[in-house]
Short mmCIF file of the C-alpha atoms (twelve columns), coordinates in Angstrom:
data_MODEL
# 
_entry.id   MODEL 
# 
loop_
_atom_site.group_PDB 
_atom_site.id 
_atom_site.type_symbol 
_atom_site.label_atom_id 
_atom_site.label_alt_id 
_atom_site.label_comp_id 
_atom_site.label_asym_id 
_atom_site.label_seq_id 
_atom_site.Cartn_x 
_atom_site.Cartn_y 
_atom_site.Cartn_z 
_atom_site.pdbx_PDB_model_num 
ATOM 1   C CA . MET A 1   146.899 143.015 102.104 1 
ATOM 2   C CA . ALA A 2   150.295 144.292 103.213 1 
ATOM 3   C CA . LEU A 3   148.766 146.464 106.532 1 
ATOM 4   C CA . ASN A 4   147.016 143.072 108.169 1 
ATOM 5   C CA . ARG A 5   151.060 141.630 109.082 1 
ATOM 6   C CA . THR A 6   153.376 142.317 111.796 1 
ATOM 7   C CA . PRO A 7   155.819 144.821 111.672 1 
ATOM 8   C CA . ARG A 8   159.962 144.275 111.152 1 
ATOM 9   C CA . THR A 9   161.748 144.139 115.092 1 
ATOM 10  C CA . TRP A 10  164.001 146.992 114.707 1 
ATOM 11  C CA . VAL A 11  167.384 146.315 116.514 1 
ATOM 12  C CA . PRO A 12  170.373 148.325 116.910 1 
ATOM 13  C CA . GLY A 13  173.179 147.152 114.021 1 
ATOM 14  C CA . LEU A 14  170.579 146.357 111.412 1 
ATOM 15  C CA . LYS A 15  171.082 147.553 107.837 1 
ATOM 16  C CA . VAL A 16  168.574 149.069 106.514 1 
ATOM 17  C CA . LEU A 17  168.015 147.742 103.050 1 
ATOM 18  C CA . ALA A 18  165.987 148.696 99.984  1 
ATOM 19  C CA . GLN A 19  163.383 145.233 100.761 1 
ATOM 20  C CA . HIS A 20  163.093 146.714 104.751 1 
ATOM 21  C CA . LEU A 21  161.838 150.051 103.001 1 
ATOM 22  C CA . ASN A 22  159.281 148.052 100.531 1 
ATOM 23  C CA . ASP A 23  158.325 146.185 103.399 1 
ATOM 24  C CA . GLU A 24  157.919 148.843 106.218 1 
ATOM 25  C CA . VAL A 25  156.722 151.937 104.784 1 
ATOM 26  C CA . LYS A 26  155.771 151.272 100.441 1 
ATOM 27  C CA . ASP A 27  153.680 148.828 101.345 1 
ATOM 28  C CA . LEU A 28  152.155 150.149 104.154 1 
ATOM 29  C CA . TRP A 29  151.085 153.294 101.853 1 
ATOM 30  C CA . GLU A 30  149.969 151.481 98.737  1 
ATOM 31  C CA . GLY A 31  147.713 149.119 101.776 1 
ATOM 32  C CA . LEU A 32  146.772 152.629 103.188 1 
ATOM 33  C CA . GLN A 33  145.860 153.846 98.849  1 
ATOM 34  C CA . SER A 34  143.740 150.834 97.807  1 
ATOM 35  C CA . ALA A 35  140.817 150.105 96.707  1 
ATOM 36  C CA . TRP A 36  137.779 148.741 98.876  1 
ATOM 37  C CA . ASP A 37  137.227 144.930 98.498  1 
ATOM 38  C CA . ALA A 38  134.194 145.260 96.702  1 
ATOM 39  C CA . ALA A 39  133.514 141.463 95.450  1 
ATOM 40  C CA . THR A 40  133.305 139.093 98.037  1 
ATOM 41  C CA . TRP A 41  130.905 141.225 101.171 1 
ATOM 42  C CA . ILE A 42  127.536 142.190 99.289  1 
ATOM 43  C CA . PRO A 43  124.844 143.066 101.897 1 
ATOM 44  C CA . GLY A 44  121.585 141.362 99.812  1 
ATOM 45  C CA . ASP A 45  122.916 138.068 99.672  1 
ATOM 46  C CA . ALA A 46  121.301 135.120 101.149 1 
ATOM 47  C CA . GLY A 47  123.193 134.665 104.251 1 
ATOM 48  C CA . VAL A 48  124.496 137.965 105.086 1 
ATOM 49  C CA . TRP A 49  120.783 139.923 104.688 1 
ATOM 50  C CA . THR A 50  118.996 137.587 107.452 1 
ATOM 51  C CA . ALA A 51  115.753 138.002 109.889 1 
ATOM 52  C CA . ALA A 52  114.857 136.699 112.606 1 
ATOM 53  C CA . GLY A 53  111.817 135.216 111.553 1 
ATOM 54  C CA . THR A 54  111.308 134.550 108.107 1 
ATOM 55  C CA . ASN A 55  114.358 135.575 105.555 1 
ATOM 56  C CA . PRO A 56  114.266 138.620 102.786 1 
ATOM 57  C CA . ALA A 57  115.723 137.786 99.564  1 
ATOM 58  C CA . ILE A 58  117.037 140.602 96.766  1 
ATOM 59  C CA . GLY A 59  115.391 139.404 94.079  1 
ATOM 60  C CA . ASN A 60  115.646 141.788 91.203  1 
ATOM 61  C CA . GLY A 61  116.432 144.535 93.606  1 
ATOM 62  C CA . SER A 62  120.331 145.100 93.977  1 
ATOM 63  C CA . SER A 63  122.821 145.505 96.700  1 
ATOM 64  C CA . LEU A 64  126.239 146.725 96.955  1 
ATOM 65  C CA . GLY A 65  128.739 146.068 99.601  1 
ATOM 66  C CA . GLN A 66  132.673 147.522 99.811  1 
ATOM 67  C CA . PHE A 67  135.082 147.043 103.208 1 
ATOM 68  C CA . GLN A 68  138.351 147.761 104.133 1 
ATOM 69  C CA . ARG A 69  140.824 146.501 106.868 1 
ATOM 70  C CA . TYR A 70  143.402 148.661 107.690 1 
ATOM 71  C CA . GLY A 71  145.390 146.627 110.018 1 
ATOM 72  C CA . ARG A 72  142.668 145.091 112.485 1 
ATOM 73  C CA . THR A 73  140.141 147.508 112.317 1 
ATOM 74  C CA . CYS A 74  137.630 147.351 109.138 1 
ATOM 75  C CA . LEU A 75  135.769 149.749 107.187 1 
ATOM 76  C CA . PHE A 76  132.247 148.346 104.922 1 
ATOM 77  C CA . ALA A 77  130.157 150.110 103.814 1 
ATOM 78  C CA . GLY A 78  126.489 148.808 101.679 1 
ATOM 79  C CA . ARG A 79  123.035 149.380 99.931  1 
ATOM 80  C CA . ILE A 80  119.989 148.111 99.364  1 
ATOM 81  C CA . LEU A 81  117.695 148.617 96.977  1 
ATOM 82  C CA . PRO A 82  114.865 146.563 96.924  1 
ATOM 83  C CA . GLY A 83  113.009 145.636 93.356  1 
ATOM 84  C CA . SER A 84  109.555 144.767 92.780  1 
ATOM 85  C CA . THR A 85  110.337 140.642 93.504  1 
ATOM 86  C CA . THR A 86  112.163 141.283 96.606  1 
ATOM 87  C CA . THR A 87  110.461 139.649 99.567  1 
ATOM 88  C CA . PHE A 88  111.699 141.562 102.837 1 
ATOM 89  C CA . GLY A 89  111.412 138.527 105.455 1 
ATOM 90  C CA . SER A 90  109.607 138.590 109.070 1 
ATOM 91  C CA . SER A 91  110.954 139.547 112.267 1 
ATOM 92  C CA . THR A 92  114.111 142.133 113.042 1 
ATOM 93  C CA . TYR A 93  116.975 141.667 110.213 1 
ATOM 94  C CA . ASN A 94  120.875 140.556 110.519 1 
ATOM 95  C CA . PHE A 95  123.065 141.319 108.404 1 
ATOM 96  C CA . GLY A 96  126.858 139.334 108.221 1 
ATOM 97  C CA . LEU A 97  129.335 141.275 108.742 1 
ATOM 98  C CA . PRO A 98  132.551 141.331 105.617 1 
ATOM 99  C CA . VAL A 99  135.379 139.505 107.655 1 
ATOM 100 C CA . ALA A 100 134.359 137.880 111.334 1 
ATOM 101 C CA . ALA A 101 134.559 140.249 114.320 1 
ATOM 102 C CA . SER A 102 136.728 140.374 117.797 1 
ATOM 103 C CA . GLY A 103 134.724 138.222 120.510 1 
ATOM 104 C CA . THR A 104 133.890 142.076 122.449 1 
ATOM 105 C CA . THR A 105 134.150 144.363 119.684 1 
ATOM 106 C CA . LEU A 106 131.982 146.948 118.778 1 
ATOM 107 C CA . VAL A 107 130.140 147.413 115.526 1 
ATOM 108 C CA . LEU A 108 129.037 151.179 115.251 1 
ATOM 109 C CA . GLY A 109 128.125 153.431 112.561 1 
ATOM 110 C CA . PRO A 110 125.435 155.249 110.932 1 
ATOM 111 C CA . ALA A 111 122.848 153.985 108.487 1 
ATOM 112 C CA . LEU A 112 119.768 156.477 106.118 1 
ATOM 113 C CA . LEU A 113 117.231 154.886 104.994 1 
ATOM 114 C CA . ILE A 114 115.960 156.947 101.992 1 
ATOM 115 C CA . LYS A 115 111.726 156.269 100.825 1 
ATOM 116 C CA . SER A 116 110.883 156.464 97.672  1 
ATOM 117 C CA . GLY A 117 108.312 159.230 98.560  1 
ATOM 118 C CA . GLY A 118 111.909 161.169 99.657  1 
ATOM 119 C CA . ASN A 119 111.198 161.039 103.075 1 
ATOM 120 C CA . PHE A 120 113.963 160.127 105.330 1 
ATOM 121 C CA . TYR A 121 115.086 157.685 108.595 1 
ATOM 122 C CA . THR A 122 118.472 157.771 110.152 1 
ATOM 123 C CA . GLY A 123 119.673 155.237 112.498 1 
ATOM 124 C CA . VAL A 124 122.746 153.388 113.500 1 
ATOM 125 C CA . CYS A 125 124.479 149.935 113.000 1 
ATOM 126 C CA . TYR A 126 125.381 148.121 116.335 1 
ATOM 127 C CA . ARG A 127 126.331 145.012 117.197 1 
ATOM 128 C CA . SER A 128 124.600 142.000 117.074 1 
ATOM 129 C CA . GLY A 129 125.630 138.200 117.787 1 
ATOM 130 C CA . ALA A 130 128.382 137.682 114.861 1 
ATOM 131 C CA . GLY A 131 126.667 140.841 112.887 1 
ATOM 132 C CA . PHE A 132 125.245 143.848 113.454 1 
ATOM 133 C CA . GLN A 133 121.222 144.791 113.148 1 
ATOM 134 C CA . ILE A 134 120.168 148.528 112.372 1 
ATOM 135 C CA . ARG A 135 118.129 150.667 115.101 1 
ATOM 136 C CA . PHE A 136 116.373 153.630 113.766 1 
ATOM 137 C CA . ASP A 137 115.830 157.033 115.459 1 
ATOM 138 C CA . GLY A 138 112.142 156.220 117.744 1 
ATOM 139 C CA . THR A 139 112.218 152.522 117.419 1 
ATOM 140 C CA . THR A 140 112.852 149.918 120.334 1 
ATOM 141 C CA . THR A 141 113.787 147.323 118.456 1 
ATOM 142 C CA . GLY A 142 116.156 146.649 115.134 1 
ATOM 143 C CA . MET A 143 115.019 147.452 111.229 1 
ATOM 144 C CA . SER A 144 112.031 144.848 109.698 1 
ATOM 145 C CA . SER A 145 110.456 144.772 106.735 1 
ATOM 146 C CA . THR A 146 108.208 147.062 108.485 1 
ATOM 147 C CA . VAL A 147 110.359 149.796 111.020 1 
ATOM 148 C CA . PRO A 148 110.771 151.979 111.368 1 
ATOM 149 C CA . VAL A 149 108.048 151.714 108.152 1 
ATOM 150 C CA . THR A 150 107.336 149.845 105.580 1 
ATOM 151 C CA . PHE A 151 110.542 148.813 103.708 1 
ATOM 152 C CA . ALA A 152 109.587 148.321 100.166 1 
ATOM 153 C CA . ASN A 153 110.124 148.855 95.810  1 
ATOM 154 C CA . GLY A 154 112.420 152.418 95.783  1 
ATOM 155 C CA . ASP A 155 113.140 152.367 99.097  1 
ATOM 156 C CA . ALA A 156 117.024 152.903 99.317  1 
ATOM 157 C CA . LEU A 157 118.607 151.379 102.923 1 
ATOM 158 C CA . HIS A 158 122.069 152.826 103.222 1 
ATOM 159 C CA . PHE A 159 124.609 151.905 106.247 1 
ATOM 160 C CA . THR A 160 127.943 152.240 106.874 1 
ATOM 161 C CA . GLY A 161 130.859 151.238 110.017 1 
ATOM 162 C CA . GLN A 162 133.586 149.982 111.908 1 
ATOM 163 C CA . TYR A 163 134.719 147.684 113.956 1 
ATOM 164 C CA . GLN A 164 138.101 145.761 115.413 1 
ATOM 165 C CA . THR A 165 138.524 141.673 113.423 1 
ATOM 166 C CA . ALA A 166 139.052 138.910 115.515 1 
# 
């Protein structure tokens, strides 16, 4: 994407050409207005949705992920909808990031678990290793198959976040 490059250094006497305007202005605006990438990062895929114990598997559930980079800033959004053959693994979940994060950057963003019966649970995405975990209000650990409540067929997990890329 055009936003992910080093801008030109302007010096006195440089003639501004059409190509300069395309590179430095037009391409940047196209990058800001472009669609988010939804093809390469799927939060429910093996290796992206993992656990400290047995890994979960999406089965016949569905997941959607998309992200957009603006320079070294990455915004992401994801959704996991478990199905009847989804296995939920054991222990705390970890989610891989769409693009590698800077070594010390934070990953911050809201999360929402909607139970099939209609109850809502709010939480926050936070950096954990090379990815992120989700901690819900009133809990002392990251999300798992039983935290904050039992994650089951018919539920919906939504999350968004932002961070600085490597």
